[in-house]
PDB file of C-alpha atoms in Angstrom:
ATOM      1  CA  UNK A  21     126.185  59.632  76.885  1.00 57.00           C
ATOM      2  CA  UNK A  22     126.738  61.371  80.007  1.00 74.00           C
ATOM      3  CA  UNK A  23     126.671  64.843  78.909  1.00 78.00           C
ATOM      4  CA  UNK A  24     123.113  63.672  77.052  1.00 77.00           C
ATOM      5  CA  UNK A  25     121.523  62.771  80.014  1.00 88.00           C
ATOM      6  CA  UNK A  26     122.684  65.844  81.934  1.00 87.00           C
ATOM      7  CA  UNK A  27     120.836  67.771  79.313  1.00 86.00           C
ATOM      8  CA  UNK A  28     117.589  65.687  79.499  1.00 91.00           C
ATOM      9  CA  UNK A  29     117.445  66.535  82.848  1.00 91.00           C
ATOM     10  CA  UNK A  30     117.725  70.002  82.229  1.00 93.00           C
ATOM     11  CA  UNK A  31     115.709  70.387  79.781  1.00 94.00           C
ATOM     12  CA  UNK A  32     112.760  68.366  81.842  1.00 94.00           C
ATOM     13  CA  UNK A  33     114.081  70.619  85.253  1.00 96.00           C
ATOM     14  CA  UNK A  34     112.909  73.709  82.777  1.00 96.00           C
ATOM     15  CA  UNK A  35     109.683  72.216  81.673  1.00 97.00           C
ATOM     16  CA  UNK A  36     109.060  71.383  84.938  1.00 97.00           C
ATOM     17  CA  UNK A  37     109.753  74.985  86.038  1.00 98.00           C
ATOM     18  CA  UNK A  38     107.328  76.982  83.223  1.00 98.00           C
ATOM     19  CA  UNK A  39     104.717  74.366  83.654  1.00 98.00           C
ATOM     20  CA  UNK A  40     104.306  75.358  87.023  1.00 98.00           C
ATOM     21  CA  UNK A  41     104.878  79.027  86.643  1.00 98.00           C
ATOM     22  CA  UNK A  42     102.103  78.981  84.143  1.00 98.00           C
ATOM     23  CA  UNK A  43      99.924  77.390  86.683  1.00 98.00           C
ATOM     24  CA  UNK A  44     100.600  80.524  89.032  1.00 98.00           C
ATOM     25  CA  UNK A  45      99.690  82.844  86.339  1.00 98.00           C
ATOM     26  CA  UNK A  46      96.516  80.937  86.384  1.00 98.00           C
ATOM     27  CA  UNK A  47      95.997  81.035  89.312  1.00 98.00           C
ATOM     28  CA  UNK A  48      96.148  84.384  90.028  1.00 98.00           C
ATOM     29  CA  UNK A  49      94.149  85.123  86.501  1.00 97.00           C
ATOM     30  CA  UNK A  50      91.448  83.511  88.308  1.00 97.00           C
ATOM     31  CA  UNK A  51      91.592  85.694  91.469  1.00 95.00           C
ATOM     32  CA  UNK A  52      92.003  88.682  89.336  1.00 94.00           C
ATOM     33  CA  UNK A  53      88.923  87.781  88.142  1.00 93.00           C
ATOM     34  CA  UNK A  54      86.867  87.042  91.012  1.00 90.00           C
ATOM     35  CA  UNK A  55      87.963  90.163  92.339  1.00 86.00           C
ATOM     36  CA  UNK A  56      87.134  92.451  89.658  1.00 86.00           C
ATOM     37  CA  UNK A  57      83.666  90.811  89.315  1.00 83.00           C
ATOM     38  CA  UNK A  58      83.050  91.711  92.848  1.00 78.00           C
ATOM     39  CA  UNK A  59      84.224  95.186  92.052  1.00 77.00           C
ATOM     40  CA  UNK A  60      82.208  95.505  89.005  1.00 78.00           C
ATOM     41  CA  UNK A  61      78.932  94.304  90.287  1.00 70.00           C
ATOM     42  CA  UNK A  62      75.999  96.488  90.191  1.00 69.00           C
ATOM     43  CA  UNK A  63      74.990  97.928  93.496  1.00 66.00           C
ATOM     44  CA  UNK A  64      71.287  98.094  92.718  1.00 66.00           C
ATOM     45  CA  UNK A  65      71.215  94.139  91.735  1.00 65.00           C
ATOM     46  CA  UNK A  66      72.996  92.809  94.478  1.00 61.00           C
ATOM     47  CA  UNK A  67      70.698  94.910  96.466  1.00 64.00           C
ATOM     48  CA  UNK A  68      67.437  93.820  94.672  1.00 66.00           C
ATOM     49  CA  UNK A  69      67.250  90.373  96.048  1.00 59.00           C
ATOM     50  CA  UNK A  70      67.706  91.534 100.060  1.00 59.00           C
ATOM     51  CA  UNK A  71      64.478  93.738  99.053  1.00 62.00           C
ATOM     52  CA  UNK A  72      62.997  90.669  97.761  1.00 65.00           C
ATOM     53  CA  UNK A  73      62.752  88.859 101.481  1.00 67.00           C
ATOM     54  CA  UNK A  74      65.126  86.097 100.367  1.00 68.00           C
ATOM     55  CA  UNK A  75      67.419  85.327 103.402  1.00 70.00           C
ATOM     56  CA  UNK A  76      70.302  83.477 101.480  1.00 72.00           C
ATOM     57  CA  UNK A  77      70.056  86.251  99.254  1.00 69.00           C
ATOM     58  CA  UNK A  78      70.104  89.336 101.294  1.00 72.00           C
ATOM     59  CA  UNK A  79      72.847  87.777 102.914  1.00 75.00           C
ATOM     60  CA  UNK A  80      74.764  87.534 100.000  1.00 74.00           C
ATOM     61  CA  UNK A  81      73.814  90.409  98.697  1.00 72.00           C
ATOM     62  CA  UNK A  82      75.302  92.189 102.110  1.00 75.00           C
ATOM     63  CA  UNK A  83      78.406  90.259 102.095  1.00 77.00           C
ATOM     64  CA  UNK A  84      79.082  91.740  98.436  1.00 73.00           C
ATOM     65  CA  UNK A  85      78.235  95.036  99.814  1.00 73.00           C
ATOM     66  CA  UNK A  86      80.984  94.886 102.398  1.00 76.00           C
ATOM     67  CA  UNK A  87      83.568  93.618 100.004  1.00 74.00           C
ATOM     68  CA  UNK A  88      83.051  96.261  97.783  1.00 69.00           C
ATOM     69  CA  UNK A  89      83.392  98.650 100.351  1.00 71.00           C
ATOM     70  CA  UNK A  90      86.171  97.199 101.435  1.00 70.00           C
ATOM     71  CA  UNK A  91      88.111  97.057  98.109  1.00 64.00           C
TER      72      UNK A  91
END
């Protein structure tokens, strides 16, 4: 019974383990993807709405400017 229980907790220690590296991968899916949508915006319609007057989104529009620039 003893060697049973060892492997239950084994087996759940592995589960455990995968289930959380799985949420890594995830979470750096995610940030991959943020990331390369900020790459892969278009520089004329992020522009667009700082021509447009709109203060929240000329702002915006600037901030994605710099990150491109900076990636």
């Amino acid at each position: 019974m003893n060697n049973f229980t060892s492997l239950e907790i084994e087996v759940a220690e592995t589960l455990l383990r995968l289930g959380m590296l799985l949420g890594l991968i995830l979470l750096i899916a995610f940030f991959v993807a943020a990331e390369l949508a900020l790459v892969s915006a278009d520089r004329h319609q992020t522009r667009q709405p700082a021509r447009l007057r709109d203060p929240q989104n000329a702002k915006t529009a600037e901030l994605v400017h710099q990150a491109q620039n900076n990636i």
